[in-house]
């Protein structure tokens, strides 16, 4: 897709590169979102009205990218390489190799976030923060699994079949939200 804005693009209600203060943020948007009608992007929270992307907005995107990437890294590395059980009494499918894969994925994604759209967060803070977030996410997952074991429940809910319920999707976020809040309060 062409990154240049046609002369009448603003009148057509379409976002182009120049609508974003940060060209890196524009490039970070998935290609299917570029050139979408203004209403679609505004519903996703991508809005040119404010004129600039604040560090808090970037930190929130960093938060989701690192957490979800860490969860994916844990899952795929655990499936591919997992031999040593992490806490078999609580969660029999969690492996040490999966945890290590999640930590590596979180560090790598944190560095990528800094390079792509969040230069205000230096690598010397981003990578350790990402690794801590991955470790806390794994701890949150184990805690939630222990709660399910204690209540003799396999799934926390049936809203997301095959995922163990909605709480399984949010357990990493719940443990990390306070950490990120205090990081933002002291760093920014």
PDB file of C-alpha atoms in Angstrom, residues 15-178:
ATOM      1  CA  UNK A  15      -5.798   7.702   7.650  1.00  0.00           C
ATOM      2  CA  UNK A  16      -2.420   7.904   5.968  1.00  0.00           C
ATOM      3  CA  UNK A  17       1.140   8.265   7.216  1.00  0.00           C
ATOM      4  CA  UNK A  18       1.006  12.000   7.830  1.00  0.00           C
ATOM      5  CA  UNK A  19      -1.977  11.641  10.203  1.00  0.00           C
ATOM      6  CA  UNK A  20       0.391  10.156  12.791  1.00  0.00           C
ATOM      7  CA  UNK A  21       3.019  12.194  14.573  1.00  0.00           C
ATOM      8  CA  UNK A  22       5.265   9.157  14.762  1.00  0.00           C
ATOM      9  CA  UNK A  23       6.107   7.481  11.457  1.00  0.00           C
ATOM     10  CA  UNK A  24       7.286   4.449  13.471  1.00  0.00           C
ATOM     11  CA  UNK A  25       3.839   4.097  15.031  1.00  0.00           C
ATOM     12  CA  UNK A  26       2.334   4.208  11.537  1.00  0.00           C
ATOM     13  CA  UNK A  27       4.663   1.451  10.416  1.00  0.00           C
ATOM     14  CA  UNK A  28       3.838  -0.558  13.565  1.00  0.00           C
ATOM     15  CA  UNK A  29       0.177  -0.650  12.543  1.00  0.00           C
ATOM     16  CA  UNK A  30      -0.651  -3.914  10.806  1.00  0.00           C
ATOM     17  CA  UNK A  31      -0.927  -3.331   7.077  1.00  0.00           C
ATOM     18  CA  UNK A  32      -4.618  -4.215   7.046  1.00  0.00           C
ATOM     19  CA  UNK A  33      -5.308  -1.218   9.333  1.00  0.00           C
ATOM     20  CA  UNK A  34      -3.530   1.316   7.142  1.00  0.00           C
ATOM     21  CA  UNK A  35      -5.952   3.204   4.962  1.00  0.00           C
ATOM     22  CA  UNK A  36      -9.016   1.990   6.862  1.00  0.00           C
ATOM     23  CA  UNK A  37     -11.997   4.262   7.304  1.00  0.00           C
ATOM     24  CA  UNK A  38     -11.510   6.713  10.135  1.00  0.00           C
ATOM     25  CA  UNK A  39     -14.399   5.274  12.170  1.00  0.00           C
ATOM     26  CA  UNK A  40     -12.791   1.800  12.317  1.00  0.00           C
ATOM     27  CA  UNK A  41      -9.478   3.130  13.611  1.00  0.00           C
ATOM     28  CA  UNK A  42     -11.142   5.449  16.108  1.00  0.00           C
ATOM     29  CA  UNK A  43     -13.049   2.498  17.584  1.00  0.00           C
ATOM     30  CA  UNK A  44      -9.669   0.811  18.082  1.00  0.00           C
ATOM     31  CA  UNK A  45      -8.423   3.883  19.955  1.00  0.00           C
ATOM     32  CA  UNK A  46      -6.239   5.159  17.111  1.00  0.00           C
ATOM     33  CA  UNK A  47      -7.247   8.779  16.842  1.00  0.00           C
ATOM     34  CA  UNK A  48      -5.543  11.805  15.336  1.00  0.00           C
ATOM     35  CA  UNK A  49      -7.571  14.267  17.406  1.00  0.00           C
ATOM     36  CA  UNK A  50      -4.960  14.403  20.155  1.00  0.00           C
ATOM     37  CA  UNK A  51      -2.170  15.038  17.673  1.00  0.00           C
ATOM     38  CA  UNK A  52       0.522  13.110  19.493  1.00  0.00           C
ATOM     39  CA  UNK A  53       1.053   9.663  20.889  1.00  0.00           C
ATOM     40  CA  UNK A  54       1.766   9.952  24.594  1.00  0.00           C
ATOM     41  CA  UNK A  55       4.288   7.725  26.399  1.00  0.00           C
ATOM     42  CA  UNK A  56       1.415   6.258  28.450  1.00  0.00           C
ATOM     43  CA  UNK A  57      -0.236   5.063  25.231  1.00  0.00           C
ATOM     44  CA  UNK A  58       3.016   3.518  24.075  1.00  0.00           C
ATOM     45  CA  UNK A  59       3.535   1.909  27.485  1.00  0.00           C
ATOM     46  CA  UNK A  60       0.118   0.284  27.258  1.00  0.00           C
ATOM     47  CA  UNK A  61       0.927  -1.115  23.815  1.00  0.00           C
ATOM     48  CA  UNK A  62       4.309  -2.280  25.172  1.00  0.00           C
ATOM     49  CA  UNK A  63       2.453  -3.999  28.032  1.00  0.00           C
ATOM     50  CA  UNK A  64       0.177  -6.013  25.737  1.00  0.00           C
ATOM     51  CA  UNK A  65       2.861  -6.871  23.177  1.00  0.00           C
ATOM     52  CA  UNK A  66       5.262  -8.155  25.836  1.00  0.00           C
ATOM     53  CA  UNK A  67       2.663 -10.085  27.850  1.00  0.00           C
ATOM     54  CA  UNK A  68       0.921 -11.749  24.917  1.00  0.00           C
ATOM     55  CA  UNK A  69       4.261 -12.406  23.202  1.00  0.00           C
ATOM     56  CA  UNK A  70       5.630 -13.961  26.367  1.00  0.00           C
ATOM     57  CA  UNK A  71       2.577 -16.210  26.686  1.00  0.00           C
ATOM     58  CA  UNK A  72       3.015 -17.306  23.070  1.00  0.00           C
ATOM     59  CA  UNK A  73       6.753 -17.854  23.603  1.00  0.00           C
ATOM     60  CA  UNK A  74       6.064 -19.988  26.667  1.00  0.00           C
ATOM     61  CA  UNK A  75       3.490 -22.067  24.850  1.00  0.00           C
ATOM     62  CA  UNK A  76       5.453 -22.725  21.663  1.00  0.00           C
ATOM     63  CA  UNK A  77       8.847 -23.284  23.287  1.00  0.00           C
ATOM     64  CA  UNK A  78       7.233 -25.522  25.910  1.00  0.00           C
ATOM     65  CA  UNK A  79       5.507 -27.593  23.224  1.00  0.00           C
ATOM     66  CA  UNK A  80       8.651 -27.860  21.103  1.00  0.00           C
ATOM     67  CA  UNK A  81      11.344 -28.263  23.758  1.00  0.00           C
ATOM     68  CA  UNK A  82       9.568 -28.982  27.042  1.00  0.00           C
ATOM     69  CA  UNK A  83      10.956 -31.917  28.996  1.00  0.00           C
ATOM     70  CA  UNK A  84      11.273 -30.700  32.597  1.00  0.00           C
ATOM     71  CA  UNK A  85       8.035 -29.990  34.461  1.00  0.00           C
ATOM     72  CA  UNK A  86       7.853 -26.620  36.196  1.00  0.00           C
ATOM     73  CA  UNK A  87       5.139 -27.285  38.770  1.00  0.00           C
ATOM     74  CA  UNK A  88       3.475 -30.576  37.907  1.00  0.00           C
ATOM     75  CA  UNK A  89       1.205 -30.577  40.975  1.00  0.00           C
ATOM     76  CA  UNK A  90      -0.293 -27.215  39.984  1.00  0.00           C
ATOM     77  CA  UNK A  91      -0.083 -27.146  36.204  1.00  0.00           C
ATOM     78  CA  UNK A  92       1.154 -30.379  34.612  1.00  0.00           C
ATOM     79  CA  UNK A  93       1.726 -28.907  31.150  1.00  0.00           C
ATOM     80  CA  UNK A  94       4.040 -26.059  32.229  1.00  0.00           C
ATOM     81  CA  UNK A  95       7.725 -26.697  31.607  1.00  0.00           C
ATOM     82  CA  UNK A  96      10.991 -25.026  32.540  1.00  0.00           C
ATOM     83  CA  UNK A  97      11.852 -24.774  28.846  1.00  0.00           C
ATOM     84  CA  UNK A  98       8.562 -23.002  28.217  1.00  0.00           C
ATOM     85  CA  UNK A  99       9.316 -20.504  30.981  1.00  0.00           C
ATOM     86  CA  UNK A 100      12.764 -19.815  29.543  1.00  0.00           C
ATOM     87  CA  UNK A 101      11.271 -19.408  26.068  1.00  0.00           C
ATOM     88  CA  UNK A 102       8.752 -16.919  27.440  1.00  0.00           C
ATOM     89  CA  UNK A 103      11.473 -14.923  29.190  1.00  0.00           C
ATOM     90  CA  UNK A 104      13.543 -14.779  26.000  1.00  0.00           C
ATOM     91  CA  UNK A 105      10.506 -13.812  23.921  1.00  0.00           C
ATOM     92  CA  UNK A 106       9.587 -11.055  26.397  1.00  0.00           C
ATOM     93  CA  UNK A 107      13.112  -9.609  26.378  1.00  0.00           C
ATOM     94  CA  UNK A 108      13.244  -9.702  22.590  1.00  0.00           C
ATOM     95  CA  UNK A 109       9.818  -8.145  22.157  1.00  0.00           C
ATOM     96  CA  UNK A 110      10.605  -5.448  24.713  1.00  0.00           C
ATOM     97  CA  UNK A 111      13.717  -4.536  22.718  1.00  0.00           C
ATOM     98  CA  UNK A 112      11.697  -4.586  19.496  1.00  0.00           C
ATOM     99  CA  UNK A 113       9.082  -2.275  21.011  1.00  0.00           C
ATOM    100  CA  UNK A 114      11.797   0.198  21.988  1.00  0.00           C
ATOM    101  CA  UNK A 115      13.274   0.144  18.506  1.00  0.00           C
ATOM    102  CA  UNK A 116       9.986   0.304  16.593  1.00  0.00           C
ATOM    103  CA  UNK A 117       7.711   2.690  18.491  1.00  0.00           C
ATOM    104  CA  UNK A 118       8.886   3.453  22.028  1.00  0.00           C
ATOM    105  CA  UNK A 119      12.292   5.201  21.953  1.00  0.00           C
ATOM    106  CA  UNK A 120      11.437   7.024  25.214  1.00  0.00           C
ATOM    107  CA  UNK A 121      12.014   3.723  27.031  1.00  0.00           C
ATOM    108  CA  UNK A 122      15.724   2.866  26.760  1.00  0.00           C
ATOM    109  CA  UNK A 123      16.781  -0.724  26.165  1.00  0.00           C
ATOM    110  CA  UNK A 124      18.493  -0.846  29.572  1.00  0.00           C
ATOM    111  CA  UNK A 125      15.026  -0.507  31.154  1.00  0.00           C
ATOM    112  CA  UNK A 126      12.827  -2.135  28.500  1.00  0.00           C
ATOM    113  CA  UNK A 127      14.513  -5.539  28.379  1.00  0.00           C
ATOM    114  CA  UNK A 128      14.671  -6.122  32.165  1.00  0.00           C
ATOM    115  CA  UNK A 129      11.110  -4.832  32.509  1.00  0.00           C
ATOM    116  CA  UNK A 130       9.964  -7.271  29.821  1.00  0.00           C
ATOM    117  CA  UNK A 131      11.717 -10.185  31.530  1.00  0.00           C
ATOM    118  CA  UNK A 132      10.221  -9.277  34.920  1.00  0.00           C
ATOM    119  CA  UNK A 133       6.804  -8.993  33.283  1.00  0.00           C
ATOM    120  CA  UNK A 134       7.202 -12.474  31.750  1.00  0.00           C
ATOM    121  CA  UNK A 135       8.236 -13.967  35.103  1.00  0.00           C
ATOM    122  CA  UNK A 136       5.275 -12.333  36.849  1.00  0.00           C
ATOM    123  CA  UNK A 137       2.991 -13.492  34.057  1.00  0.00           C
ATOM    124  CA  UNK A 138       4.123 -17.079  34.607  1.00  0.00           C
ATOM    125  CA  UNK A 139       3.619 -16.641  38.354  1.00  0.00           C
ATOM    126  CA  UNK A 140       0.126 -15.281  37.687  1.00  0.00           C
ATOM    127  CA  UNK A 141      -0.645 -18.260  35.493  1.00  0.00           C
ATOM    128  CA  UNK A 142       0.552 -20.702  38.160  1.00  0.00           C
ATOM    129  CA  UNK A 143      -1.425 -18.871  40.843  1.00  0.00           C
ATOM    130  CA  UNK A 144      -4.584 -19.024  38.760  1.00  0.00           C
ATOM    131  CA  UNK A 145      -3.966 -22.733  38.087  1.00  0.00           C
ATOM    132  CA  UNK A 146      -3.520 -23.348  41.821  1.00  0.00           C
ATOM    133  CA  UNK A 147      -6.823 -21.593  42.499  1.00  0.00           C
ATOM    134  CA  UNK A 148      -8.534 -23.799  39.909  1.00  0.00           C
ATOM    135  CA  UNK A 149      -6.954 -26.930  41.399  1.00  0.00           C
ATOM    136  CA  UNK A 150      -8.068 -25.866  44.859  1.00  0.00           C
ATOM    137  CA  UNK A 151     -11.653 -25.474  43.687  1.00  0.00           C
ATOM    138  CA  UNK A 152     -11.449 -28.683  41.599  1.00  0.00           C
ATOM    139  CA  UNK A 153     -12.340 -26.801  38.420  1.00  0.00           C
ATOM    140  CA  UNK A 154     -10.700 -27.492  35.067  1.00  0.00           C
ATOM    141  CA  UNK A 155     -11.820 -24.277  33.368  1.00  0.00           C
ATOM    142  CA  UNK A 156     -12.520 -20.977  35.095  1.00  0.00           C
ATOM    143  CA  UNK A 157     -15.357 -20.322  32.629  1.00  0.00           C
ATOM    144  CA  UNK A 158     -16.723 -21.549  29.328  1.00  0.00           C
ATOM    145  CA  UNK A 159     -16.649 -18.173  27.556  1.00  0.00           C
ATOM    146  CA  UNK A 160     -13.473 -19.123  25.678  1.00  0.00           C
ATOM    147  CA  UNK A 161     -13.661 -22.895  25.087  1.00  0.00           C
ATOM    148  CA  UNK A 162     -10.273 -24.608  25.028  1.00  0.00           C
ATOM    149  CA  UNK A 163      -8.538 -21.708  26.758  1.00  0.00           C
ATOM    150  CA  UNK A 164      -9.461 -22.529  30.327  1.00  0.00           C
ATOM    151  CA  UNK A 165     -11.796 -19.582  30.518  1.00  0.00           C
ATOM    152  CA  UNK A 166     -11.455 -15.834  30.522  1.00  0.00           C
ATOM    153  CA  UNK A 167      -9.328 -15.765  33.665  1.00  0.00           C
ATOM    154  CA  UNK A 168      -6.690 -17.884  31.893  1.00  0.00           C
ATOM    155  CA  UNK A 169      -6.363 -15.155  29.275  1.00  0.00           C
ATOM    156  CA  UNK A 170      -6.060 -12.429  31.915  1.00  0.00           C
ATOM    157  CA  UNK A 171      -3.932 -13.991  34.647  1.00  0.00           C
ATOM    158  CA  UNK A 172      -0.660 -12.622  33.265  1.00  0.00           C
ATOM    159  CA  UNK A 173      -2.182  -9.172  32.899  1.00  0.00           C
ATOM    160  CA  UNK A 174      -3.518  -9.117  36.462  1.00  0.00           C
ATOM    161  CA  UNK A 175      -0.113  -9.656  38.055  1.00  0.00           C
ATOM    162  CA  UNK A 176       1.636  -7.209  35.741  1.00  0.00           C
ATOM    163  CA  UNK A 177      -0.745  -4.266  35.812  1.00  0.00           C
ATOM    164  CA  UNK A 178       0.390  -2.992  39.256  1.00  0.00           C
TER     165      UNK A 178
END
